[in-house]
Every structure is written in C-alpha cells, then in structure tokens.
Tab-separated table of C-alpha atoms in Angstrom:
chain	number	residue	atom	x	y	z
A	107	TYR	CA	0.000	0.000	0.000
A	108	ASN	CA	1.435	3.370	-1.035
A	109	GLN	CA	0.356	5.842	1.647
A	110	GLU	CA	-0.012	9.588	0.962
A	111	PHE	CA	0.507	9.282	-2.777
A	112	GLY	CA	-1.462	11.370	-5.260
A	113	ASP	CA	-3.774	14.332	-4.914
A	114	ASP	CA	-6.982	12.736	-3.633
A	115	ALA	CA	-8.118	9.923	-1.344
A	116	GLU	CA	-8.389	7.035	-3.829
A	117	GLY	CA	-10.803	8.893	-6.091
A	118	THR	CA	-12.545	10.855	-3.316
A	119	ALA	CA	-11.916	14.518	-2.586
A	120	MET	CA	-9.777	15.105	0.500
A	121	GLY	CA	-11.486	18.335	1.475
A	122	GLU	CA	-8.209	20.120	2.160
A	123	TRP	CA	-8.194	23.681	3.484
A	124	ILE	CA	-5.961	26.361	4.910
A	125	GLU	CA	-7.052	29.323	7.012
A	126	SER	CA	-5.199	32.420	8.168
A	127	GLY	CA	-5.369	33.950	11.602
A	128	GLU	CA	-7.078	37.279	12.155
A	129	VAL	CA	-5.526	40.100	10.103
A	130	SER	CA	-5.906	43.544	11.649
A	131	VAL	CA	-4.393	47.037	11.485
A	132	ALA	CA	-3.189	48.845	14.644
A	133	ASP	CA	-4.212	45.916	16.874
A	134	GLY	CA	-7.845	46.222	15.774
A	135	ASP	CA	-8.198	49.911	16.679
A	136	SER	CA	-8.926	50.800	13.051
A	137	PHE	CA	-11.067	49.198	10.379
A	138	VAL	CA	-9.396	47.672	7.319
A	139	MET	CA	-10.740	47.738	3.777
A	140	LEU	CA	-9.954	44.920	1.340
A	141	SER	CA	-10.587	45.819	-2.277
A	142	ARG	CA	-8.555	43.451	-4.467
A	143	ILE	CA	-6.779	40.110	-4.162
A	144	ILE	CA	-4.213	38.714	-6.567
A	145	PRO	CA	-4.017	34.983	-5.812
A	146	ASP	CA	-0.870	32.915	-6.317
A	147	PHE	CA	-1.761	29.267	-6.987
A	148	LYS	CA	-0.248	26.528	-9.103
A	149	PHE	CA	-2.451	23.592	-10.027
A	150	ARG	CA	-0.933	20.153	-10.739
A	151	ARG	CA	-2.263	17.649	-13.267
A	152	ILE	CA	-5.738	18.652	-14.489
A	153	THR	CA	-5.980	22.442	-14.669
A	154	GLN	CA	-9.087	22.751	-16.833
A	155	ASN	CA	-11.659	22.270	-14.048
A	156	ALA	CA	-9.370	22.882	-11.071
A	157	ALA	CA	-10.693	25.415	-8.563
A	158	ILE	CA	-10.169	26.638	-5.024
A	159	THR	CA	-12.861	28.369	-2.976
A	160	LEU	CA	-11.749	31.526	-1.156
A	161	THR	CA	-13.864	32.619	1.811
A	162	ILE	CA	-13.272	35.954	3.514
A	163	LYS	CA	-14.607	36.101	7.058
A	164	LYS	CA	-14.930	39.349	9.006
A	165	THR	CA	-15.610	40.650	12.463
A	166	ASP	CA	-15.963	44.160	13.856
A	167	PHE	CA	-15.657	43.417	17.572
A	168	PRO	CA	-13.360	41.258	19.728
A	169	LEU	CA	-14.636	37.926	21.054
A	170	ILE	CA	-17.296	37.674	18.339
A	171	ALA	CA	-16.923	34.809	15.881
A	172	PRO	CA	-16.124	35.933	12.315
A	173	THR	CA	-18.925	35.622	9.757
A	174	SER	CA	-18.467	34.793	6.079
A	175	LYS	CA	-18.605	37.932	3.955
A	176	VAL	CA	-17.310	37.008	0.501
A	177	ILE	CA	-16.977	33.651	-1.234
A	178	LYS	CA	-15.061	33.539	-4.534
A	179	THR	CA	-13.791	30.754	-6.787
A	180	ILE	CA	-10.174	30.765	-7.939
A	181	SER	CA	-9.322	28.814	-11.097
A	182	SER	CA	-6.163	28.529	-13.180
A	183	SER	CA	-7.310	31.506	-15.276
A	184	THR	CA	-8.066	33.847	-12.329
A	185	LYS	CA	-5.843	36.934	-12.475
A	186	GLN	CA	-7.425	38.992	-9.689
A	187	LEU	CA	-10.504	39.130	-7.485
A	188	HIS	CA	-12.361	42.336	-6.744
A	189	VAL	CA	-13.848	42.274	-3.265
A	190	ARG	CA	-15.315	44.816	-0.900
A	191	VAL	CA	-14.828	43.969	2.758
A	192	ARG	CA	-14.584	46.426	5.652
A	193	ALA	CA	-13.922	45.098	9.162
A	194	ARG	CA	-11.611	45.328	12.152
A	195	GLU	CA	-10.303	41.811	11.532
A	196	VAL	CA	-10.477	39.533	8.495
A	197	VAL	CA	-9.716	35.839	8.038
A	198	LEU	CA	-8.878	34.231	4.669
A	199	ARG	CA	-9.770	30.572	4.088
A	200	MET	CA	-9.009	28.461	0.998
A	201	ASP	CA	-10.863	25.179	0.383
A	202	GLY	CA	-10.086	22.553	-2.232
A	203	THR	CA	-12.844	20.085	-3.024
A	204	GLY	CA	-11.904	18.602	-6.398
A	205	ILE	CA	-10.346	15.321	-7.426
A	206	GLY	CA	-7.596	14.507	-9.901
A	207	TYR	CA	-5.463	17.575	-9.232
A	208	GLY	CA	-3.350	19.156	-6.541
A	209	TRP	CA	-2.457	22.756	-5.772
A	210	THR	CA	0.275	24.806	-4.224
A	211	MET	CA	-0.288	28.232	-2.712
A	212	GLY	CA	2.273	31.017	-2.999
A	213	ASP	CA	2.127	34.614	-1.772
A	214	PHE	CA	-1.184	36.455	-2.058
A	215	ARG	CA	-1.145	40.155	-2.871
A	216	ILE	CA	-3.945	42.007	-1.124
A	217	ASP	CA	-4.963	45.642	-1.488
A	218	ILE	CA	-5.636	46.497	2.130
A	219	ARG	CA	-5.835	49.931	3.707
A	220	THR	CA	-6.913	51.606	6.895
A	221	SER	CA	-10.558	52.695	6.796
A	222	GLY	CA	-11.242	54.820	9.875
A	223	LYS	CA	-11.966	54.013	13.495
A	224	ARG	CA	-15.783	53.709	13.524
C-alpha cells in the first residue's frame, strides 16, 4: 500500500483547506478595507476544471466569531478578485474540493488599507 501518494483519497476529494489567523491594522483599533486580491496558486495535473474556494470572514468586535462575507472561486485563469470587505479583523480561508489535481499556494497580494476608526 502506497500511503499519501497522489492528490486525492483514492478517487474521493480530500477536502483540504488552509485558514489564516485574524488580520488587523493597529491591533484592531482601526477598520481595514480589502478591495482586491491577486491569488498565487499553481495547479498540478488537471488544470481545466481545477478550482479553489476563497472565503473571507470578518468581524468588527473582539470575542465575536467571524462571519463569512465574501466567497469567490479561484481557477487557473483567475488573475485577480475584486472584493469589498470592511472590518476590524479579516480571516482568509481556501478550500479545495476537487479530485484529480493538486495545488500549491504562494504569496497572495492584497490591497488592504486603513478605513477609519468607527
């Protein structure tokens, strides 16, 4: 038996994901505004139908669980994503649900700026 070989679980999607911690500006004293994301992914094997789901979660107050704000699909042809999220803290989550391909994530470029204190 060849363990951990390939990009799926013997023909079934693995349901892999990666999630960032909370991203804030000035320790959460100010709001942040996300306007554009340039993803950096490389897909292995099948790239025609390969896709990753990006979920942006947000929260405005400490100790409150983040809620999903934006859900976008990233494919091999995605150059940039235009989003509009304003919050004190944001969390980025990437989910892969396909079979027959793998992916590698590089450095994301995010247009993020301070957007006031209230």
